[in-house]
Coordinates of C-alpha atoms in Angstrom, one line a residue:
M154 CA 12.6 6.9 12.9
T155 CA 11.8 10.7 13.1
T156 CA 8.6 12.0 14.8
S157 CA 7.2 15.5 15.2
H158 CA 4.6 16.5 18.0
T159 CA 3.8 19.5 19.7
T160 CA 2.8 18.8 23.5
S161 CA 2.7 20.6 26.4
P162 CA 0.6 21.0 29.7
D163 CA -2.8 22.9 30.6
T164 CA -1.1 26.2 31.4
R165 CA -1.6 28.0 34.7
D166 CA -4.2 30.8 35.6
G167 CA -2.8 34.3 35.6
D168 CA -0.7 33.9 32.5
E169 CA -2.6 35.2 29.8
G170 CA -0.5 38.2 29.3
L171 CA 2.8 36.3 29.0
V172 CA 4.3 35.8 25.6
S173 CA 3.2 32.4 24.2
V174 CA 6.0 29.5 22.7
A175 CA 5.2 25.9 21.0
M176 CA 7.5 23.4 20.9
V177 CA 7.8 21.5 18.2
T178 CA 9.8 18.6 18.1
L179 CA 11.2 15.9 15.8
G180 CA 13.6 13.2 15.8
C181 CA 15.1 11.4 18.9
A182 CA 14.3 11.0 22.1
R183 CA 17.3 12.9 23.1
N184 CA 15.4 15.7 20.8
E185 CA 12.7 15.4 23.4
V186 CA 15.0 16.0 26.2
D187 CA 16.9 18.9 25.0
S188 CA 13.2 20.4 24.0
E189 CA 12.1 19.9 27.4
E190 CA 15.3 21.9 28.9
L191 CA 14.5 24.9 26.5
A192 CA 10.5 25.0 27.8
G193 CA 11.8 24.7 31.2
R194 CA 14.2 27.7 30.5
L195 CA 11.6 29.3 28.3
E196 CA 9.1 28.9 31.1
A197 CA 10.9 29.8 34.2
D198 CA 11.9 32.8 32.4
G199 CA 8.3 34.4 31.8
F200 CA 7.0 32.7 28.1
R201 CA 3.9 30.7 28.7
L202 CA 4.0 26.9 27.2
V203 CA 1.2 26.4 24.3
E204 CA 0.4 23.2 22.6
N205 CA -0.6 24.0 19.1
A206 CA 1.6 26.0 16.9
E207 CA -1.2 28.8 15.6
D208 CA -1.9 29.5 19.3
A209 CA 1.6 31.0 19.5
D210 CA 3.5 33.9 19.6
T211 CA 6.8 32.1 18.8
V212 CA 6.9 28.5 17.3
V213 CA 10.3 26.6 18.4
V214 CA 11.1 23.8 15.9
N215 CA 13.7 21.6 17.5
T216 CA 15.2 19.6 14.2
C217 CA 16.9 16.7 13.4
G218 CA 19.8 16.4 11.1
F219 CA 20.6 13.2 11.2
V220 CA 19.6 11.7 7.4
E221 CA 18.0 13.3 4.3
S222 CA 14.6 12.4 5.4
A223 CA 15.1 13.7 8.3
K224 CA 16.3 16.9 7.3
K225 CA 13.3 17.2 4.7
D226 CA 10.7 16.9 7.6
S227 CA 12.5 19.4 9.7
V228 CA 12.5 22.2 6.5
D229 CA 8.8 21.1 6.0
T230 CA 8.1 21.6 9.4
L231 CA 9.4 25.1 9.6
L232 CA 8.0 25.9 6.2
Q233 CA 4.6 25.0 7.5
A234 CA 4.7 26.9 10.9
A235 CA 6.2 30.0 8.4
D236 CA 2.5 29.7 6.3
L237 CA 0.5 30.0 9.8
K238 CA 2.3 34.0 10.1
D239 CA 0.0 34.6 7.5
G240 CA -2.6 34.5 9.8
G241 CA -1.1 37.2 11.8
R242 CA 0.0 34.3 14.3
P243 CA 2.8 33.2 15.1
Q244 CA 5.0 36.4 14.8
A245 CA 8.2 34.2 14.9
V246 CA 9.4 30.9 13.6
V247 CA 13.1 29.5 15.2
A248 CA 14.2 26.4 14.1
V249 CA 17.3 24.8 16.9
G250 CA 18.5 21.5 17.2
C251 CA 20.8 19.6 15.2
L252 CA 19.9 20.7 11.3
A253 CA 20.0 24.3 13.0
E254 CA 23.6 23.4 14.4
R255 CA 25.0 21.6 11.7
Y256 CA 24.5 24.0 8.7
G257 CA 24.0 27.2 10.7
K258 CA 24.2 29.8 8.7
D259 CA 23.7 28.1 5.6
L260 CA 20.4 27.0 6.7
A261 CA 19.2 30.6 7.4
A262 CA 20.2 31.8 4.2
T263 CA 18.4 28.9 1.8
L264 CA 15.4 29.0 4.5
P265 CA 14.6 32.9 4.9
E266 CA 10.8 31.8 5.9
A267 CA 12.7 31.0 9.3
D268 CA 12.8 34.0 11.4
A269 CA 16.5 33.1 12.9
V270 CA 18.6 29.7 13.3
L271 CA 20.0 29.2 16.8
G272 CA 22.7 27.0 17.5
F273 CA 23.7 24.8 20.9
D274 CA 25.6 27.9 22.4
D275 CA 22.5 29.9 22.4
Y276 CA 20.3 27.5 24.1
P277 CA 21.6 29.2 27.8
D278 CA 20.4 32.2 26.9
I279 CA 16.9 31.0 24.5
A280 CA 15.0 33.4 26.3
D281 CA 17.0 36.4 25.7
R282 CA 17.0 35.1 21.9
L283 CA 13.6 34.9 21.4
R284 CA 12.4 38.5 23.0
G285 CA 15.1 39.6 20.7
I286 CA 13.8 38.0 17.5
L287 CA 9.9 39.1 18.5
A288 CA 11.5 43.0 19.1
G289 CA 12.6 42.8 14.9
E290 CA 16.3 42.3 16.1
V291 CA 18.6 40.4 13.3
H292 CA 20.0 37.3 15.1
H293 CA 23.3 36.2 13.0
P294 CA 23.5 32.5 12.6
H295 CA 26.9 30.7 13.7
T296 CA 29.2 29.1 11.0
P297 CA 29.4 25.6 11.3
S298 CA 32.3 24.2 13.3
D299 CA 33.4 20.8 14.7
R300 CA 31.9 20.3 18.1
R301 CA 34.5 17.7 18.8
K302 CA 37.4 20.6 19.1
L303 CA 35.2 22.5 21.7
L304 CA 36.8 19.5 24.6
P305 CA 40.1 17.8 25.2
I306 CA 40.8 14.6 23.2
S307 CA 41.2 12.8 26.3
P308 CA 38.1 12.0 27.7
A309 CA 39.4 12.0 31.2
D310 CA 40.3 15.9 30.5
R311 CA 36.9 16.8 30.0
D312 CA 35.1 19.9 31.7
A313 CA 32.4 20.5 30.0
S314 CA 31.3 23.5 32.5
G315 CA 32.7 26.1 29.4
V316 CA 30.4 24.5 26.7
S317 CA 26.7 24.5 26.3
V318 CA 26.0 20.3 25.8
P319 CA 22.4 20.5 25.5
G320 CA 20.3 18.6 28.3
H321 CA 23.3 18.6 30.7
G322 CA 23.0 22.2 32.4
D323 CA 25.9 24.6 32.5
S324 CA 27.6 27.3 34.0
L325 CA 26.4 29.8 31.2
G326 CA 23.0 30.1 32.0
A327 CA 21.1 27.7 34.0
V328 CA 18.2 29.2 35.8
S329 CA 16.1 28.1 38.9
A330 CA 12.6 28.3 38.7
P331 CA 10.8 28.9 41.9
D332 CA 8.0 30.6 41.0
V333 CA 7.3 27.7 38.6
T334 CA 5.2 24.9 40.0
D335 CA 5.0 22.6 37.1
A336 CA 8.4 23.0 36.3
P337 CA 11.5 21.1 38.1
D338 CA 14.3 23.4 39.8
L339 CA 16.9 21.2 39.1
T340 CA 19.5 23.9 40.6
A341 CA 18.7 23.7 44.1
G342 CA 21.2 22.2 46.5
V343 CA 25.0 21.6 46.0
A344 CA 25.8 21.8 42.4
P345 CA 28.5 19.6 40.7
A346 CA 31.9 20.1 39.7
S347 CA 30.6 20.2 36.3
G348 CA 28.1 23.3 36.9
P349 CA 24.6 23.9 37.7
R350 CA 21.6 21.3 36.5
A351 CA 19.0 22.5 34.3
V352 CA 15.5 23.3 34.0
R353 CA 13.5 20.7 32.8
R354 CA 9.3 21.2 32.1
R355 CA 7.8 18.1 30.6
L356 CA 6.1 18.3 27.3
D357 CA 4.3 15.3 27.5
G358 CA 2.7 14.0 30.2
G359 CA 2.9 10.0 29.3
P360 CA 3.9 7.1 31.7
M361 CA 7.8 6.9 30.3
A362 CA 10.5 9.8 30.0
P363 CA 13.6 9.7 28.4
L364 CA 16.6 10.7 30.8
K365 CA 20.0 11.8 28.9
L366 CA 22.8 9.6 30.4
A367 CA 25.8 11.4 28.1
S368 CA 26.1 13.3 24.9
G369 CA 28.0 13.3 22.0
C370 CA 30.4 10.5 20.5
D371 CA 33.8 9.5 20.1
R372 CA 33.7 6.7 17.4
R373 CA 34.6 7.7 14.1
C374 CA 32.2 5.6 12.1
S375 CA 32.6 6.7 8.3
F376 CA 29.0 7.2 7.5
C377 CA 28.0 9.3 10.5
A378 CA 28.1 13.2 11.0
I379 CA 26.5 12.8 14.6
P380 CA 30.0 13.6 16.2
S381 CA 31.0 16.8 14.4
F382 CA 27.6 18.2 15.7
R383 CA 27.2 16.9 18.6
G384 CA 30.8 17.3 19.8
S385 CA 32.6 14.6 22.2
F386 CA 31.2 12.5 24.4
V387 CA 30.3 13.6 27.9
S388 CA 28.7 11.8 30.4
R389 CA 26.4 13.5 32.7
R390 CA 27.2 13.0 36.8
P391 CA 25.4 10.1 38.3
S392 CA 24.0 12.6 41.0
D393 CA 22.2 14.8 38.3
V394 CA 21.1 12.2 36.7
L395 CA 19.6 10.6 39.7
Q396 CA 18.5 13.4 40.9
E397 CA 16.2 14.1 37.4
A398 CA 14.9 10.6 37.9
Q399 CA 14.1 11.2 41.0
W400 CA 11.7 14.3 40.3
L401 CA 10.8 12.4 37.0
G402 CA 9.4 9.6 39.6
G403 CA 7.8 12.1 41.3
Q404 CA 6.1 13.6 38.0
G405 CA 4.3 10.0 37.7
V406 CA 6.8 8.9 34.9
K407 CA 7.1 4.7 35.5
E408 CA 9.8 4.1 32.7
L409 CA 13.1 5.9 32.3
F410 CA 14.3 5.6 28.9
L411 CA 17.8 6.0 29.2
V412 CA 19.1 8.1 26.2
S413 CA 22.6 8.9 24.6
E414 CA 24.6 8.9 21.5
N415 CA 26.2 5.8 22.7
S416 CA 25.3 4.2 26.5
T417 CA 28.3 1.9 26.5
S418 CA 30.7 4.7 27.0
Y419 CA 29.0 6.0 30.0
G420 CA 31.6 7.2 32.4
K421 CA 34.7 6.7 31.1
D422 CA 35.3 10.3 31.1
L423 CA 34.2 10.4 35.0
G424 CA 37.2 7.5 35.5
D425 CA 34.8 4.5 35.8
L426 CA 33.6 2.9 32.3
R427 CA 31.8 0.5 34.6
L428 CA 29.5 3.2 36.1
L429 CA 26.3 2.5 34.4
E430 CA 26.4 -1.1 35.9
T431 CA 26.2 0.7 39.6
L432 CA 24.1 3.7 38.1
L433 CA 21.3 1.1 37.0
P434 CA 20.3 -0.5 40.4
E435 CA 20.0 2.8 41.6
L436 CA 17.9 4.3 39.2
A437 CA 15.1 1.5 39.4
A438 CA 15.1 1.9 42.9
V439 CA 13.7 5.2 42.7
D440 CA 10.5 6.1 44.1
G441 CA 7.8 5.8 41.8
V442 CA 9.6 4.0 38.8
E443 CA 8.8 0.7 37.8
R444 CA 11.2 -0.1 35.1
V445 CA 14.4 1.3 33.4
R446 CA 15.2 1.1 29.8
V447 CA 19.0 1.4 28.5
S448 CA 19.2 2.6 24.8
Y449 CA 21.8 2.9 22.1
L450 CA 24.3 0.2 23.3
Q451 CA 27.6 -0.5 20.7
P452 CA 28.4 -4.0 20.4
A453 CA 32.2 -4.0 20.4
E454 CA 31.6 -2.2 23.7
T455 CA 29.1 -4.5 25.4
R456 CA 30.7 -5.8 27.9
P457 CA 29.7 -8.8 30.1
G458 CA 29.1 -7.1 32.9
L459 CA 26.7 -4.5 31.4
I460 CA 25.0 -7.4 29.5
E461 CA 24.6 -9.2 33.3
T462 CA 23.3 -5.9 34.8
I463 CA 20.6 -5.4 32.3
A464 CA 19.6 -8.8 32.4
R465 CA 19.2 -9.8 35.8
T466 CA 18.6 -6.4 37.7
P467 CA 15.0 -6.0 39.1
G468 CA 13.4 -2.9 37.5
V469 CA 15.4 -2.9 34.4
V470 CA 14.3 -4.2 31.4
P471 CA 16.0 -7.0 29.6
Y472 CA 16.3 -4.9 26.5
F473 CA 19.2 -4.8 24.4
D474 CA 19.7 -2.0 21.4
L475 CA 22.6 -2.9 20.0
S476 CA 23.8 -1.2 16.8
F477 CA 25.4 -3.8 14.6
Q478 CA 24.7 -1.4 11.2
H479 CA 26.2 -4.4 9.1
A480 CA 27.5 -8.3 9.4
S481 CA 29.9 -8.3 6.9
A482 CA 33.4 -8.0 8.5
S483 CA 34.6 -6.4 5.3
V484 CA 31.8 -3.8 5.0
L485 CA 32.1 -3.0 8.7
R486 CA 36.1 -2.1 8.5
R487 CA 34.8 0.0 5.8
M488 CA 32.3 1.6 8.1
R489 CA 35.6 2.3 10.8
R490 CA 33.2 -0.3 12.8
F491 CA 33.9 -4.0 14.5
G492 CA 32.7 -7.3 14.4
D493 CA 31.4 -10.0 12.3
P494 CA 28.6 -12.7 12.1
D495 CA 30.6 -15.1 14.6
S496 CA 30.9 -12.4 17.3
F497 CA 27.5 -10.8 17.0
L498 CA 25.8 -14.4 17.2
A499 CA 28.0 -15.2 20.4
L500 CA 27.3 -11.7 22.1
L501 CA 23.6 -12.3 21.2
E502 CA 23.6 -16.0 23.0
Q503 CA 25.5 -14.5 25.7
I504 CA 22.2 -12.3 26.4
R505 CA 19.9 -15.0 25.7
S506 CA 21.6 -17.5 28.0
L507 CA 21.0 -15.0 30.9
A508 CA 17.5 -13.6 29.8
P509 CA 15.6 -15.7 26.9
Q510 CA 12.9 -13.4 26.9
A511 CA 15.1 -10.5 26.4
G512 CA 13.9 -8.0 23.8
V513 CA 16.6 -7.0 20.8
R514 CA 16.4 -4.4 18.5
S515 CA 19.2 -3.2 16.1
N516 CA 19.3 -1.2 12.7
V517 CA 21.4 -1.7 9.4
I518 CA 22.7 0.1 6.4
V519 CA 22.2 -1.4 3.1
G520 CA 24.3 -0.3 0.0
F521 CA 27.5 1.0 1.7
P522 CA 30.2 2.2 -0.8
G523 CA 32.1 -1.4 -1.9
E524 CA 29.2 -3.5 -0.5
T525 CA 28.8 -6.8 -2.7
E526 CA 26.0 -9.2 -3.3
D527 CA 28.0 -11.6 -1.2
D528 CA 28.0 -9.0 1.7
V529 CA 24.6 -8.7 1.3
T530 CA 23.9 -12.5 1.4
T531 CA 26.4 -12.4 4.7
L532 CA 24.3 -9.7 6.3
C533 CA 20.8 -11.7 5.5
D534 CA 22.2 -15.2 6.7
F535 CA 22.7 -13.0 10.2
L536 CA 19.6 -12.0 10.2
E537 CA 17.9 -14.7 9.7
A538 CA 20.3 -16.4 12.3
A539 CA 19.7 -13.4 15.0
R540 CA 16.2 -13.8 15.9
M541 CA 15.6 -10.0 16.4
D542 CA 12.7 -8.3 17.7
V543 CA 13.1 -5.2 15.1
T544 CA 15.5 -4.1 12.8
G545 CA 15.5 -1.0 11.1
V546 CA 16.6 -0.7 7.6
F547 CA 18.3 1.9 6.0
G548 CA 19.3 2.5 2.2
Y549 CA 22.9 4.0 2.4
S550 CA 23.5 8.1 1.4
D551 CA 26.2 10.3 1.4
E552 CA 26.2 12.7 4.7
D553 CA 28.2 15.7 4.2
G554 CA 31.5 16.0 5.6
T555 CA 32.0 12.0 6.5
E556 CA 34.5 10.0 5.3
A557 CA 32.4 7.9 3.6
E558 CA 31.2 10.7 1.3
T559 CA 34.9 10.4 -0.1
Y560 CA 34.7 7.1 -1.3
G561 CA 34.8 5.2 -4.5
D562 CA 33.1 2.4 -5.5
K563 CA 29.7 3.6 -4.6
L564 CA 26.8 1.9 -6.0
D565 CA 23.7 2.8 -8.4
E566 CA 20.9 4.2 -6.5
D567 CA 18.9 2.3 -8.0
E568 CA 20.9 -0.4 -6.7
V569 CA 20.9 0.7 -3.4
H570 CA 16.9 0.9 -3.6
E571 CA 16.7 -2.8 -4.9
R572 CA 18.8 -4.1 -2.1
T573 CA 17.5 -1.9 0.5
D574 CA 13.9 -3.3 -0.2
H575 CA 15.3 -7.0 -0.4
V576 CA 16.6 -6.6 3.1
L577 CA 13.5 -4.7 4.4
A578 CA 11.0 -7.5 3.0
L579 CA 13.5 -10.1 5.1
V580 CA 13.0 -7.8 8.2
E581 CA 9.5 -7.7 7.9
E582 CA 9.2 -11.6 7.7
L583 CA 11.5 -12.1 10.2
N584 CA 10.3 -9.4 12.8
A585 CA 6.6 -11.1 12.5
Q586 CA 8.1 -15.0 13.0
R587 CA 10.1 -13.3 16.2
A588 CA 6.6 -11.9 17.5
E589 CA 4.7 -15.1 16.6
E590 CA 7.5 -17.1 19.1
R591 CA 6.3 -14.8 21.8
I592 CA 2.7 -16.3 21.9
G593 CA 2.5 -17.7 25.1
E594 CA 5.0 -15.9 27.0
R595 CA 3.7 -13.7 30.1
F596 CA 5.2 -10.3 31.1
D597 CA 4.2 -7.2 32.2
V598 CA 3.0 -4.7 30.1
L599 CA 2.8 -0.4 30.7
V600 CA -0.4 1.3 29.4
E601 CA -0.4 4.0 27.5
S602 CA -3.4 5.0 26.0
V603 CA -7.1 3.0 27.1
D604 CA -9.9 2.7 24.4
G605 CA -13.1 1.6 25.7
D606 CA -12.6 -1.9 27.0
S607 CA -9.0 -2.4 25.5
A608 CA -5.3 -0.8 26.2
E609 CA -2.5 -0.6 24.2
G610 CA 1.0 -0.4 25.8
R611 CA 4.4 -1.8 26.0
G612 CA 6.2 -5.0 27.2
P613 CA 9.6 -5.5 28.5
H614 CA 11.2 -6.0 24.9
Q615 CA 9.1 -3.0 23.2
G616 CA 10.9 0.1 23.3
P617 CA 8.8 3.1 22.7
E618 CA 7.6 4.1 19.1
V619 CA 9.9 1.9 17.1
D620 CA 9.5 -1.5 18.2
G621 CA 5.6 -2.4 18.0
S622 CA 3.5 -2.6 21.2
T623 CA 0.9 -5.1 22.9
T624 CA -2.4 -4.6 22.6
I625 CA -4.5 -6.1 26.0
E626 CA -7.9 -7.4 25.3
N627 CA -10.3 -8.0 28.4
L628 CA -9.2 -5.0 30.1
P629 CA -9.8 -5.0 33.9
A630 CA -12.3 -2.3 35.0
G631 CA -11.0 0.9 35.8
T632 CA -7.1 0.2 34.2
A633 CA -5.7 3.9 33.5
I634 CA -2.8 4.7 31.7
G635 CA -0.1 4.2 33.3
D636 CA -1.3 1.3 35.2
T637 CA 0.8 -2.1 34.7
L638 CA -1.1 -5.1 34.1
T639 CA 0.4 -8.8 33.6
V640 CA -0.6 -10.2 30.4
T641 CA -0.3 -13.6 28.3
V642 CA 0.2 -12.8 24.7
T643 CA -2.4 -14.5 22.4
G644 CA -1.8 -13.4 18.9
T645 CA 0.4 -11.3 16.5
A646 CA -0.2 -8.4 13.9
G647 CA 3.1 -8.0 12.5
V648 CA 5.6 -7.0 15.2
D649 CA 2.8 -5.9 17.1
L650 CA 1.3 -8.2 20.0
V651 CA -2.1 -9.1 21.4
A652 CA -2.5 -9.8 24.7
T653 CA -4.9 -10.7 27.8
S654 CA -4.8 -9.4 31.1
E655 CA -4.1 -11.9 33.9
G656 CA -5.9 -9.8 37.2
D657 CA -6.5 -5.9 38.1
A658 CA -4.0 -2.9 37.1
R659 CA -1.4 -2.0 39.5

């Protein structure tokens, strides 16, 4: 799912003379973290953050390069920002993020409306880059290359201190911000061996915040290009993650949303593949934090100990974001993945034996090269048996540079659309049925918006933006954003729930 927003807290008095910048973020929660790192660096180096692109001297668009629809959204957003220059402001529009990293000079050549295309290696010096662009300097974008080659093949040998890894901080250009009261100075104290921590500036004042566990991916799924431009898997050190969590808790964040390309691999490059099981209770104990949510688990790597930690640790919500992608064993093998209906259902049974109300979500790809009608039937049968809360359905399309792009046995585009529509219709029905099964359940909801005598928020099984929400009726007086309410589910609207509160907010 692709989202776009320009957000920033109010600026401080006395900074009207500073060069202003608006951050526009598209794509996933990992990109949101990267945008907040860039915002922190820019503010610490003398830029003024503004909310609206039309009010900014510079617009920085953090692009998504995952699938064709996301690429199109990114290009459209850059063009819209460039159109604003006709009115005299902004003076420059700059592309960063995955699309910029993935295509580099090729994107710059095909999109002259953007004044510059910056790659990940430009992030540590983002302030100098923007000043140069505003001064009329021509930035020469990079030639795209496989970022997996920047680090050793063996995870244990990886040292990312000499590589720019967005959201991690590094020795290439971390900054401190003693005079920026709204931004965290995460460089204070003793830096870990991997290098100084990066400044982060919150761009969304809501009660949930993403927190990056790791970047990159070592898997070789035949349909996915992400590892080539995000690089090899690199874990953040637990001390870095904990320190940032403590700062977020002090900023009023009630829910930490742990993000990465593959959270089940966390710690493997630090010598402890079970490090997440140790870290989760520590994160849940951070002052101010009421719940911790883990995203993006690989089914083949989801071990019993991790399941138990997520299901039973107080403060960690029983939420399992499992990347199944398909259920047919033959399709999964062509995807360079593992599994089958029996192993996937056994995993779900293990989860629900520990946490019967656990939230489960996944994504599936329909129309993969060589997929047969029997494979689609296998997928549909699995989805009916799995009873997941939410399933995202994507029709297959070739991605530049992937192994699957070279496969034969491609399905006709119309056939891909037909199969995708069929599975999507089934999923919508199954998701609605699963929501109805939750009528009568009792759980806590984190309030994210209030409108008169009702509020909207998310229960433990509902991840940010993609898993639906819970509308709370008979709202207690004085309820505010960030409060927690214990509710009982009374109705549904698709995947969304309707509930009544059982007491005062807390």
